[in-house]
């Protein structure tokens, strides 16, 4: 039985952590893999193989990438196929070595049978039509695997075209995934940061300027607007790019995502008993979302939405890399367990038809508490309607459009995808961050690339705010007395 996923370990900010702020600002992590960009949000180039080899800490770990594909882009089969192919290559090479070794020749036939069974399971899972984890590729690429008389365990080079296409889609997903991890708060906390920045600008600018002009005070007193205007612009620009300074100054922290909040809290264990309590969880692939779309625009039947409670959600969505969220020391490069198809549930085909253009119902946590199964005779609501009606919903929509213009245009540097896919990803990413503003626990950000990215957002926002403030102050100083 697979281990139940729990929430990441959380921390409470303290005023003592403020003492480390000068050191964090003056000593950022090195800019590894940084791509030249002129926006506030930096761009980083991360190798897909490094993520697959678990060389990155959260929130850029393999489990984090899997959750992004599972809950946002709805295409986890791409990751699972690549992981299967990597293991298939290893098994195929070991089988060939046995065939070429006289001492191991008696065992080669048994290894060939296991290899053929391993390929057959993958063919039924990834390469056959109308399966839950079917690769969303063109029929031209998948046709050779449906021909009769095929080798029971083909050479790994047979998958070259499939691998190239799947890796291309994974690399596009990885770029969007990295860009989304630069934020440290959800949408509502971003709105609070924007409001706070505007208020600081107004209270730091209007009173001193009004007093100066009304009382005909000296020009140099107009420079008193500098601190409030600069600080307010820094808060505003950072919030527009997803970084809340009120969280950043207390450490390298981030709010939990919506699907993380749906999990049970991890039990607290003493350090002395960690080794006694730890046992590696068994590998289990999570249930896929209801629908996924790709470049071939073929509708694929997925698991129908099951609107379950938070506890059931945690049981049903056990990650193949759940050990990364266990309350134990995390280190990159940990070996993966063997790929196991037994964790794949026997899913019924959904009878619900949906338009590719309209999108699909998302993962179960999108719908929790807002819809019921069609079998009960009640209409199922779309995942995009998950957020509760709010008097601030119109303002959140404006903020979302501003953030899109500020940050997501950087992704266009790598733009090789269709616009409708990009829109769906942005919508699902927005829903993943739809958490309360202040009551959400915080967890540590461990990855140096994300730490560097958030540092650059803060520093670039401060630099841009400093430049704008000087321009405004210069214009104010140029205004003569009445």
Tab-separated table of C-alpha atoms in Angstrom:
chain	number	residue	atom	x	y	z
A	1	UNK	CA	0.000	0.000	0.000
A	2	UNK	CA	1.353	3.422	-0.969
A	3	UNK	CA	2.216	5.925	1.681
A	4	UNK	CA	-0.194	8.809	2.174
A	5	UNK	CA	1.211	12.147	1.143
A	6	UNK	CA	1.316	14.823	3.800
A	7	UNK	CA	1.877	18.548	3.790
A	8	UNK	CA	5.443	19.833	3.469
A	9	UNK	CA	7.081	20.758	6.749
A	10	UNK	CA	6.035	24.259	7.751
A	11	UNK	CA	7.834	27.023	9.617
A	12	UNK	CA	6.619	30.065	11.503
A	13	UNK	CA	8.315	33.383	10.713
A	14	UNK	CA	9.943	35.146	13.634
A	15	UNK	CA	11.382	38.602	14.123
A	16	UNK	CA	14.754	36.986	14.750
A	17	UNK	CA	14.833	35.957	11.094
A	18	UNK	CA	14.799	39.646	10.156
A	19	UNK	CA	18.415	39.796	11.299
A	20	UNK	CA	19.432	37.578	8.390
A	21	UNK	CA	17.888	39.895	5.776
A	22	UNK	CA	21.032	42.037	5.192
A	23	UNK	CA	23.113	38.891	4.754
A	24	UNK	CA	20.595	37.392	2.310
A	25	UNK	CA	20.464	40.582	0.271
A	26	UNK	CA	24.253	40.975	0.113
A	27	UNK	CA	25.064	37.272	-0.386
A	28	UNK	CA	22.608	35.756	-2.871
A	29	UNK	CA	23.056	32.261	-4.334
A	30	UNK	CA	25.165	32.106	-7.516
A	31	UNK	CA	23.372	32.676	-10.815
A	32	UNK	CA	23.601	29.126	-12.187
A	33	UNK	CA	21.935	28.603	-15.561
A	34	UNK	CA	20.742	32.180	-15.793
A	35	UNK	CA	19.549	33.415	-19.184
A	36	UNK	CA	19.949	37.062	-20.100
A	37	UNK	CA	16.647	38.881	-19.760
A	38	UNK	CA	15.495	42.455	-19.303
A	39	UNK	CA	12.347	41.820	-17.299
A	40	UNK	CA	11.932	41.913	-13.554
A	41	UNK	CA	11.414	38.137	-13.409
A	42	UNK	CA	14.673	36.393	-14.408
A	43	UNK	CA	14.935	33.405	-16.706
A	44	UNK	CA	16.872	30.259	-15.844
A	45	UNK	CA	17.830	27.296	-17.973
A	46	UNK	CA	17.460	24.009	-16.093
A	47	UNK	CA	18.286	20.710	-17.766
A	48	UNK	CA	15.441	18.232	-17.854
A	49	UNK	CA	17.815	15.359	-17.130
A	50	UNK	CA	18.955	17.085	-13.940
A	51	UNK	CA	15.362	17.168	-12.728
A	52	UNK	CA	14.819	13.536	-13.710
A	53	UNK	CA	18.007	12.567	-11.868
A	54	UNK	CA	16.725	14.378	-8.762
A	55	UNK	CA	19.581	16.846	-8.626
A	56	UNK	CA	17.327	19.713	-7.528
A	57	UNK	CA	15.781	20.454	-4.170
A	58	UNK	CA	12.177	21.657	-3.694
A	59	UNK	CA	10.414	23.460	-5.191
A	60	UNK	CA	12.248	22.251	-8.323
A	61	UNK	CA	12.387	18.601	-7.312
A	62	UNK	CA	11.126	15.722	-9.392
A	63	UNK	CA	8.055	15.372	-7.186
A	64	UNK	CA	7.294	19.087	-7.583
A	65	UNK	CA	7.557	18.781	-11.357
A	66	UNK	CA	5.287	15.736	-11.275
A	67	UNK	CA	2.686	17.683	-9.287
A	68	UNK	CA	2.873	20.553	-11.779
A	69	UNK	CA	2.161	18.139	-14.632
A	70	UNK	CA	-0.540	16.390	-12.627
A	71	UNK	CA	-2.480	19.388	-11.297
A	72	UNK	CA	-1.730	22.214	-13.730
A	73	UNK	CA	-0.805	20.932	-17.186
A	74	UNK	CA	-2.701	17.632	-16.859
A	75	UNK	CA	-0.100	15.592	-18.732
A	76	UNK	CA	1.800	13.431	-16.188
A	77	UNK	CA	2.027	10.613	-18.730
A	78	UNK	CA	4.916	12.422	-20.428
A	79	UNK	CA	7.006	12.211	-17.269
A	80	UNK	CA	6.009	8.630	-16.517
A	81	UNK	CA	6.888	7.481	-20.029
A	82	UNK	CA	10.355	9.042	-19.909
A	83	UNK	CA	11.023	7.447	-16.529
A	84	UNK	CA	9.847	4.089	-17.853
A	85	UNK	CA	12.034	4.418	-20.961
A	86	UNK	CA	15.100	5.186	-18.869
A	87	UNK	CA	14.570	1.989	-16.888
A	88	UNK	CA	13.774	0.024	-20.037
A	89	UNK	CA	17.133	1.026	-21.492
A	90	UNK	CA	18.859	-0.171	-18.344
A	91	UNK	CA	17.066	-3.527	-18.401
A	92	UNK	CA	17.665	-3.945	-22.129
A	93	UNK	CA	21.393	-3.311	-21.729
A	94	UNK	CA	21.557	-5.807	-18.856
A	95	UNK	CA	19.751	-8.417	-20.974
A	96	UNK	CA	22.149	-7.911	-23.889
A	97	UNK	CA	25.068	-8.270	-21.520
A	98	UNK	CA	23.654	-11.583	-20.323
A	99	UNK	CA	23.241	-12.785	-23.902
A	100	UNK	CA	26.879	-11.979	-24.686
A	101	UNK	CA	28.190	-13.634	-21.537
A	102	UNK	CA	28.481	-17.459	-21.669
A	103	UNK	CA	28.119	-17.754	-17.908
A	104	UNK	CA	24.875	-15.747	-17.885
A	105	UNK	CA	23.383	-17.262	-21.049
A	106	UNK	CA	21.053	-19.664	-19.138
A	107	UNK	CA	19.436	-16.678	-17.431
A	108	UNK	CA	18.966	-14.673	-20.642
A	109	UNK	CA	15.668	-16.324	-21.595
A	110	UNK	CA	14.089	-15.512	-18.238
A	111	UNK	CA	15.359	-11.933	-18.476
A	112	UNK	CA	13.927	-11.695	-22.004
A	113	UNK	CA	10.507	-12.774	-20.735
A	114	UNK	CA	10.565	-10.159	-17.991
A	115	UNK	CA	11.711	-7.522	-20.467
A	116	UNK	CA	8.903	-8.418	-22.873
A	117	UNK	CA	6.344	-8.203	-20.070
A	118	UNK	CA	7.768	-4.833	-19.031
A	119	UNK	CA	7.379	-3.516	-22.581
A	120	UNK	CA	3.893	-4.982	-22.949
A	121	UNK	CA	2.714	-3.137	-19.853
A	122	UNK	CA	4.147	0.101	-21.206
A	123	UNK	CA	2.534	-0.460	-24.590
A	124	UNK	CA	-0.846	-1.006	-22.967
A	125	UNK	CA	-0.364	2.035	-20.732
A	126	UNK	CA	1.271	4.695	-22.909
A	127	UNK	CA	1.085	3.601	-26.556
A	128	UNK	CA	-2.425	2.171	-26.927
A	129	UNK	CA	-5.403	4.381	-27.813
A	130	UNK	CA	-8.045	5.389	-25.275
A	131	UNK	CA	-5.999	4.525	-22.205
A	132	UNK	CA	-5.721	6.726	-19.148
A	133	UNK	CA	-2.015	7.411	-19.607
A	134	UNK	CA	-1.979	7.463	-23.397
A	135	UNK	CA	0.694	9.735	-24.828
A	136	UNK	CA	-0.905	12.622	-26.655
A	137	UNK	CA	1.042	12.175	-29.875
A	138	UNK	CA	0.010	11.961	-33.492
A	139	UNK	CA	-1.173	8.618	-34.810
A	140	UNK	CA	1.739	8.620	-37.259
A	141	UNK	CA	4.232	8.366	-34.404
A	142	UNK	CA	2.260	5.745	-32.478
A	143	UNK	CA	1.253	3.611	-35.483
A	144	UNK	CA	4.446	1.473	-35.610
A	145	UNK	CA	3.732	0.174	-32.108
A	146	UNK	CA	0.292	-1.106	-33.144
A	147	UNK	CA	1.530	-3.208	-36.060
A	148	UNK	CA	1.307	-7.004	-35.662
A	149	UNK	CA	4.428	-9.126	-35.518
A	150	UNK	CA	6.408	-6.577	-33.555
A	151	UNK	CA	9.470	-7.541	-31.539
A	152	UNK	CA	8.318	-8.522	-28.015
A	153	UNK	CA	11.091	-6.361	-26.549
A	154	UNK	CA	12.217	-3.849	-29.216
A	155	UNK	CA	15.493	-2.020	-29.182
A	156	UNK	CA	15.299	1.277	-27.236
A	157	UNK	CA	16.209	3.132	-30.436
A	158	UNK	CA	12.724	2.223	-31.686
A	159	UNK	CA	11.329	4.851	-29.321
A	160	UNK	CA	13.525	7.644	-30.705
A	161	UNK	CA	10.705	9.631	-32.357
A	162	UNK	CA	8.382	9.158	-29.397
A	163	UNK	CA	11.081	10.168	-26.947
A	164	UNK	CA	12.018	13.292	-28.897
A	165	UNK	CA	8.429	14.493	-29.015
A	166	UNK	CA	7.720	13.685	-25.370
A	167	UNK	CA	10.941	15.347	-24.217
A	168	UNK	CA	10.076	18.430	-26.260
A	169	UNK	CA	6.736	18.712	-24.471
A	170	UNK	CA	8.385	18.057	-21.109
A	171	UNK	CA	10.979	20.770	-21.689
A	172	UNK	CA	8.241	23.266	-22.502
A	173	UNK	CA	6.419	22.255	-19.343
A	174	UNK	CA	9.640	22.573	-17.358
A	175	UNK	CA	10.165	26.174	-18.503
A	176	UNK	CA	6.663	27.138	-17.443
A	177	UNK	CA	7.107	25.218	-14.205
A	178	UNK	CA	10.320	27.076	-13.310
A	179	UNK	CA	8.728	30.419	-14.113
A	180	UNK	CA	5.766	29.650	-11.844
A	181	UNK	CA	7.979	28.660	-8.896
A	182	UNK	CA	9.475	32.165	-8.648
A	183	UNK	CA	6.447	33.335	-6.670
A	184	UNK	CA	6.266	32.953	-2.901
A	185	UNK	CA	2.569	33.682	-2.253
A	186	UNK	CA	-0.874	33.049	-3.696
A	187	UNK	CA	-3.108	35.371	-5.678
A	188	UNK	CA	-4.877	36.958	-2.714
A	189	UNK	CA	-1.634	37.745	-0.918
A	190	UNK	CA	-0.368	39.304	-4.155
A	191	UNK	CA	-3.450	41.525	-4.164
A	192	UNK	CA	-2.682	42.562	-0.586
A	193	UNK	CA	0.874	43.423	-1.628
A	194	UNK	CA	-0.360	45.547	-4.504
A	195	UNK	CA	-2.772	47.416	-2.241
A	196	UNK	CA	-0.037	47.910	0.362
A	197	UNK	CA	2.353	49.268	-2.262
A	198	UNK	CA	-0.222	51.721	-3.576
A	199	UNK	CA	-1.069	52.918	-0.054
A	200	UNK	CA	2.605	53.445	0.812
A	201	UNK	CA	3.044	55.449	-2.388
A	202	UNK	CA	-0.018	57.585	-1.675
A	203	UNK	CA	0.784	58.282	1.992
A	204	UNK	CA	4.462	58.816	1.260
A	205	UNK	CA	3.916	61.103	-1.718
A	206	UNK	CA	0.715	63.137	-1.448
A	207	UNK	CA	1.023	64.635	2.096
A	208	UNK	CA	4.607	66.002	1.783
A	209	UNK	CA	4.082	67.305	-1.745
A	210	UNK	CA	0.769	68.929	-0.845
A	211	UNK	CA	2.332	70.568	2.213
A	212	UNK	CA	5.305	71.792	0.183
A	213	UNK	CA	3.267	73.445	-2.534
A	214	UNK	CA	0.610	74.888	-0.226
A	215	UNK	CA	3.133	76.436	2.181
A	216	UNK	CA	5.660	77.428	-0.532
A	217	UNK	CA	8.443	75.511	1.202
A	218	UNK	CA	11.933	75.140	-0.321
A	219	UNK	CA	12.377	72.800	-3.259
A	220	UNK	CA	14.800	70.467	-1.507
A	221	UNK	CA	12.032	69.526	0.958
A	222	UNK	CA	10.278	67.858	-1.951
A	223	UNK	CA	12.889	65.114	-1.663
A	224	UNK	CA	11.051	63.893	1.434
A	225	UNK	CA	8.808	61.924	-0.934
A	226	UNK	CA	11.795	59.772	-1.893
A	227	UNK	CA	11.594	57.093	0.859
A	228	UNK	CA	7.853	56.503	0.647
A	229	UNK	CA	7.781	56.519	-3.147
A	230	UNK	CA	10.749	54.152	-3.454
A	231	UNK	CA	9.533	51.689	-0.827
A	232	UNK	CA	6.008	51.734	-2.224
A	233	UNK	CA	7.196	51.107	-5.783
A	234	UNK	CA	9.424	48.255	-4.596
A	235	UNK	CA	6.510	46.605	-2.788
A	236	UNK	CA	4.211	47.153	-5.767
A	237	UNK	CA	6.604	45.838	-8.428
A	238	UNK	CA	7.597	42.819	-6.346
A	239	UNK	CA	3.949	41.925	-5.742
A	240	UNK	CA	3.122	42.267	-9.431
A	241	UNK	CA	5.778	39.626	-10.094
A	242	UNK	CA	4.563	37.251	-7.395
A	243	UNK	CA	6.913	38.034	-4.491
A	244	UNK	CA	5.438	39.436	-1.288
A	245	UNK	CA	8.069	41.442	0.587
A	246	UNK	CA	6.245	40.883	3.876
A	247	UNK	CA	7.046	37.165	3.490
A	248	UNK	CA	10.456	37.586	1.866
A	249	UNK	CA	11.966	39.674	4.653
A	250	UNK	CA	11.288	36.874	7.147
A	251	UNK	CA	13.278	34.293	5.205
A	252	UNK	CA	13.259	32.120	2.106
A	253	UNK	CA	9.658	31.008	2.520
A	254	UNK	CA	6.589	30.395	0.388
A	255	UNK	CA	2.920	29.707	0.980
A	256	UNK	CA	1.606	26.182	0.489
A	257	UNK	CA	-0.252	25.469	-2.734
A	258	UNK	CA	-3.923	24.592	-2.816
A	259	UNK	CA	-3.371	20.866	-3.371
A	260	UNK	CA	-0.791	20.809	-0.566
A	261	UNK	CA	-3.315	22.266	1.859
A	262	UNK	CA	-5.718	19.418	1.037
A	263	UNK	CA	-3.300	16.883	2.522
A	264	UNK	CA	-3.131	15.898	6.182
A	265	UNK	CA	-0.507	17.530	8.354
A	266	UNK	CA	2.656	15.477	8.755
A	267	UNK	CA	3.153	14.000	12.236
A	268	UNK	CA	5.913	15.575	14.274
A	269	UNK	CA	8.788	13.226	14.973
A	270	UNK	CA	11.770	13.709	17.237
A	271	UNK	CA	15.155	13.800	15.572
A	272	UNK	CA	16.376	10.880	17.653
A	273	UNK	CA	13.606	8.657	16.314
A	274	UNK	CA	13.788	9.582	12.637
A	275	UNK	CA	15.860	6.568	11.688
A	276	UNK	CA	13.569	4.236	13.602
A	277	UNK	CA	10.388	5.556	11.994
A	278	UNK	CA	11.612	5.945	8.433
A	279	UNK	CA	10.726	3.329	5.888
A	280	UNK	CA	10.834	4.065	2.150
A	281	UNK	CA	7.296	4.342	0.747
A	282	UNK	CA	6.242	2.005	-1.987
A	283	UNK	CA	6.063	3.426	-5.472
A	284	UNK	CA	2.615	4.288	-6.748
A	285	UNK	CA	1.556	6.370	-9.685
A	286	UNK	CA	-1.158	8.943	-8.914
A	287	UNK	CA	-4.523	8.872	-10.547
A	288	UNK	CA	-4.490	11.112	-13.600
A	289	UNK	CA	-6.777	14.116	-13.972
A	290	UNK	CA	-9.915	13.838	-15.999
A	291	UNK	CA	-8.647	15.219	-19.271
A	292	UNK	CA	-5.474	16.370	-20.886
A	293	UNK	CA	-4.825	17.957	-24.197
A	294	UNK	CA	-1.784	18.164	-26.359
A	295	UNK	CA	-0.601	19.243	-29.725
A	296	UNK	CA	-2.559	16.598	-31.646
A	297	UNK	CA	-5.895	17.986	-30.335
A	298	UNK	CA	-7.338	14.515	-29.796
A	299	UNK	CA	-9.906	14.146	-27.070
A	300	UNK	CA	-8.799	11.464	-24.658
A	301	UNK	CA	-11.003	9.723	-22.162
A	302	UNK	CA	-9.882	10.149	-18.603
A	303	UNK	CA	-11.008	9.300	-15.147
A	304	UNK	CA	-14.328	10.945	-14.307
A	305	UNK	CA	-14.244	13.515	-11.572
A	306	UNK	CA	-14.653	12.087	-8.084
A	307	UNK	CA	-15.381	14.905	-5.699
A	308	UNK	CA	-13.823	13.587	-2.530
A	309	UNK	CA	-12.768	15.000	0.793
A	310	UNK	CA	-9.313	16.235	1.659
A	311	UNK	CA	-8.366	12.999	3.392
A	312	UNK	CA	-9.560	10.923	0.468
A	313	UNK	CA	-7.724	13.261	-1.836
A	314	UNK	CA	-4.501	12.569	-0.028
A	315	UNK	CA	-5.023	8.837	-0.317
A	316	UNK	CA	-5.936	8.992	-3.969
A	317	UNK	CA	-3.078	11.144	-5.159
A	318	UNK	CA	-0.019	9.490	-3.728
A	319	UNK	CA	2.988	10.644	-5.700
A	320	UNK	CA	5.654	8.326	-7.007
A	321	UNK	CA	8.104	10.637	-5.300
A	322	UNK	CA	6.259	11.160	-2.036
A	323	UNK	CA	9.397	10.587	0.010
A	324	UNK	CA	10.462	14.141	-0.850
A	325	UNK	CA	7.607	15.533	1.232
A	326	UNK	CA	8.198	13.319	4.228
A	327	UNK	CA	9.476	15.106	7.360
A	328	UNK	CA	13.028	13.868	6.898
A	329	UNK	CA	16.224	15.504	5.639
A	330	UNK	CA	16.038	16.132	1.897
A	331	UNK	CA	19.019	15.737	-0.367
A	332	UNK	CA	19.197	15.771	-4.160
A	333	UNK	CA	20.297	12.822	-6.206
A	334	UNK	CA	18.444	10.174	-4.213
A	335	UNK	CA	17.964	6.975	-6.239
A	336	UNK	CA	14.534	6.181	-7.631
A	337	UNK	CA	12.763	2.921	-7.007
A	338	UNK	CA	12.013	0.616	-9.923
A	339	UNK	CA	9.159	1.683	-12.163
A	340	UNK	CA	6.076	-0.212	-11.023
A	341	UNK	CA	2.908	-0.484	-13.095
A	342	UNK	CA	1.021	-2.119	-10.242
A	343	UNK	CA	0.428	1.311	-8.759
A	344	UNK	CA	-1.639	2.291	-11.784
A	345	UNK	CA	-5.314	1.999	-10.804
A	346	UNK	CA	-7.851	0.261	-13.007
A	347	UNK	CA	-9.784	3.337	-14.071
A	348	UNK	CA	-13.184	3.211	-15.764
A	349	UNK	CA	-13.633	5.130	-18.968
A	350	UNK	CA	-15.518	8.338	-18.543
A	351	UNK	CA	-18.769	8.680	-20.430
A	352	UNK	CA	-18.658	12.450	-20.255
A	353	UNK	CA	-17.730	14.243	-23.468
A	354	UNK	CA	-16.139	17.634	-23.369
A	355	UNK	CA	-15.072	20.114	-25.950
A	356	UNK	CA	-11.371	20.634	-26.419
A	357	UNK	CA	-11.983	24.303	-26.786
A	358	UNK	CA	-13.830	24.651	-23.511
A	359	UNK	CA	-11.203	22.848	-21.465
A	360	UNK	CA	-11.965	20.147	-18.940
A	361	UNK	CA	-12.752	19.474	-15.377
A	362	UNK	CA	-9.518	19.623	-13.457
A	363	UNK	CA	-8.141	17.521	-10.628
A	364	UNK	CA	-10.355	16.622	-7.732
A	365	UNK	CA	-9.166	19.433	-5.503
A	366	UNK	CA	-10.530	21.954	-8.014
A	367	UNK	CA	-14.050	20.680	-7.426
A	368	UNK	CA	-13.983	19.727	-3.762
A	369	UNK	CA	-17.053	21.057	-2.034
A	370	UNK	CA	-18.515	22.625	-5.168
A	371	UNK	CA	-19.909	19.803	-7.292
A	372	UNK	CA	-21.378	16.329	-7.195
A	373	UNK	CA	-21.019	13.368	-9.456
A	374	UNK	CA	-23.161	13.203	-12.555
A	375	UNK	CA	-24.418	9.841	-11.407
A	376	UNK	CA	-26.406	11.642	-8.724
A	377	UNK	CA	-28.265	13.622	-11.359
A	378	UNK	CA	-26.589	16.902	-10.538
A	379	UNK	CA	-24.703	18.923	-13.078
A	380	UNK	CA	-20.952	18.923	-12.610
A	381	UNK	CA	-19.436	22.363	-12.402
A	382	UNK	CA	-16.305	23.255	-14.251
A	383	UNK	CA	-13.033	23.389	-12.392
A	384	UNK	CA	-12.597	27.035	-13.342
A	385	UNK	CA	-15.611	27.971	-11.199
A	386	UNK	CA	-14.010	26.597	-8.069
A	387	UNK	CA	-13.244	29.896	-6.401
A	388	UNK	CA	-16.011	31.093	-4.147
A	389	UNK	CA	-17.874	34.261	-5.140
A	390	UNK	CA	-16.145	37.247	-3.673
A	391	UNK	CA	-16.614	40.976	-3.747
A	392	UNK	CA	-12.929	41.190	-4.739
A	393	UNK	CA	-13.175	38.764	-7.657
A	394	UNK	CA	-13.235	41.568	-10.212
A	395	UNK	CA	-10.132	43.073	-8.628
A	396	UNK	CA	-8.377	39.699	-8.640
A	397	UNK	CA	-9.128	39.475	-12.351
A	398	UNK	CA	-7.485	42.848	-12.958
A	399	UNK	CA	-4.450	41.798	-10.917
A	400	UNK	CA	-4.215	38.574	-12.906
A	401	UNK	CA	-4.173	40.473	-16.190
A	402	UNK	CA	-1.513	42.877	-14.885
A	403	UNK	CA	0.645	39.997	-13.665
A	404	UNK	CA	0.286	38.314	-17.035
A	405	UNK	CA	1.615	41.391	-18.792
A	406	UNK	CA	4.418	41.817	-16.262
A	407	UNK	CA	5.790	38.296	-15.939
A	408	UNK	CA	4.342	35.751	-18.335
A	409	UNK	CA	5.617	37.635	-21.361
A	410	UNK	CA	9.042	36.324	-20.428
A	411	UNK	CA	7.856	32.854	-21.346
A	412	UNK	CA	7.372	34.039	-24.915
A	413	UNK	CA	11.138	33.819	-25.289
A	414	UNK	CA	10.618	30.081	-25.566
A	415	UNK	CA	7.205	30.312	-27.226
A	416	UNK	CA	6.790	27.220	-29.385
A	417	UNK	CA	3.396	26.158	-28.084
A	418	UNK	CA	-0.185	26.942	-28.935
A	419	UNK	CA	-1.926	29.875	-27.325
A	420	UNK	CA	-4.869	27.831	-26.048
A	421	UNK	CA	-2.533	25.523	-24.120
A	422	UNK	CA	-0.844	28.550	-22.567
A	423	UNK	CA	-4.185	29.973	-21.474
A	424	UNK	CA	-5.240	26.700	-19.865
A	425	UNK	CA	-1.936	26.447	-18.008
A	426	UNK	CA	-2.284	30.005	-16.697
A	427	UNK	CA	-5.824	29.322	-15.514
A	428	UNK	CA	-4.872	26.141	-13.703
A	429	UNK	CA	-1.795	27.784	-12.228
A	430	UNK	CA	-3.997	30.584	-10.934
A	431	UNK	CA	-6.320	28.048	-9.305
A	432	UNK	CA	-3.370	26.246	-7.743
A	433	UNK	CA	-2.418	29.522	-6.025
A	434	UNK	CA	-5.981	30.412	-4.997
A	435	UNK	CA	-5.305	30.209	-1.262
A	436	UNK	CA	-6.224	32.573	1.590
A	437	UNK	CA	-3.993	35.602	2.023
A	438	UNK	CA	-2.873	35.262	5.647
A	439	UNK	CA	-3.981	31.924	7.128
A	440	UNK	CA	-1.816	29.694	4.919
A	441	UNK	CA	1.260	28.018	6.464
A	442	UNK	CA	4.715	28.764	5.099
A	443	UNK	CA	7.390	26.284	4.073
A	444	UNK	CA	11.079	26.666	3.328
A	445	UNK	CA	12.367	27.231	-0.200
A	446	UNK	CA	15.481	25.082	-0.525
A	447	UNK	CA	16.430	25.344	-4.188
A	448	UNK	CA	19.206	27.905	-4.877
A	449	UNK	CA	17.829	28.679	-8.347
A	450	UNK	CA	14.482	29.756	-6.909
A	451	UNK	CA	16.244	31.628	-4.103
A	452	UNK	CA	18.290	33.486	-6.704
A	453	UNK	CA	15.197	34.172	-8.794
A	454	UNK	CA	13.249	35.656	-5.893
A	455	UNK	CA	16.294	37.687	-4.863
A	456	UNK	CA	16.558	39.112	-8.385
A	457	UNK	CA	12.860	39.981	-8.444
A	458	UNK	CA	13.266	41.943	-5.210
A	459	UNK	CA	16.528	43.621	-6.261
A	460	UNK	CA	15.314	44.446	-9.771
A	461	UNK	CA	12.060	45.813	-8.374
A	462	UNK	CA	14.029	47.977	-5.954
A	463	UNK	CA	16.344	49.137	-8.749
A	464	UNK	CA	13.480	49.976	-11.091
A	465	UNK	CA	11.624	51.708	-8.269
A	466	UNK	CA	14.780	53.676	-7.425
A	467	UNK	CA	15.096	54.842	-11.036
A	468	UNK	CA	11.439	55.858	-11.288
A	469	UNK	CA	11.662	57.646	-7.931
A	470	UNK	CA	14.668	59.686	-9.065
A	471	UNK	CA	12.874	60.681	-12.268
A	472	UNK	CA	9.807	61.781	-10.309
A	473	UNK	CA	11.927	63.695	-7.792
A	474	UNK	CA	13.847	65.404	-10.597
A	475	UNK	CA	10.583	66.531	-12.155
A	476	UNK	CA	9.357	67.813	-8.789
A	477	UNK	CA	12.572	69.759	-8.213
A	478	UNK	CA	12.213	71.353	-11.637
A	479	UNK	CA	8.822	72.842	-10.754
A	480	UNK	CA	9.395	76.487	-9.721
A	481	UNK	CA	7.836	78.341	-6.823
A	482	UNK	CA	4.503	79.983	-7.355
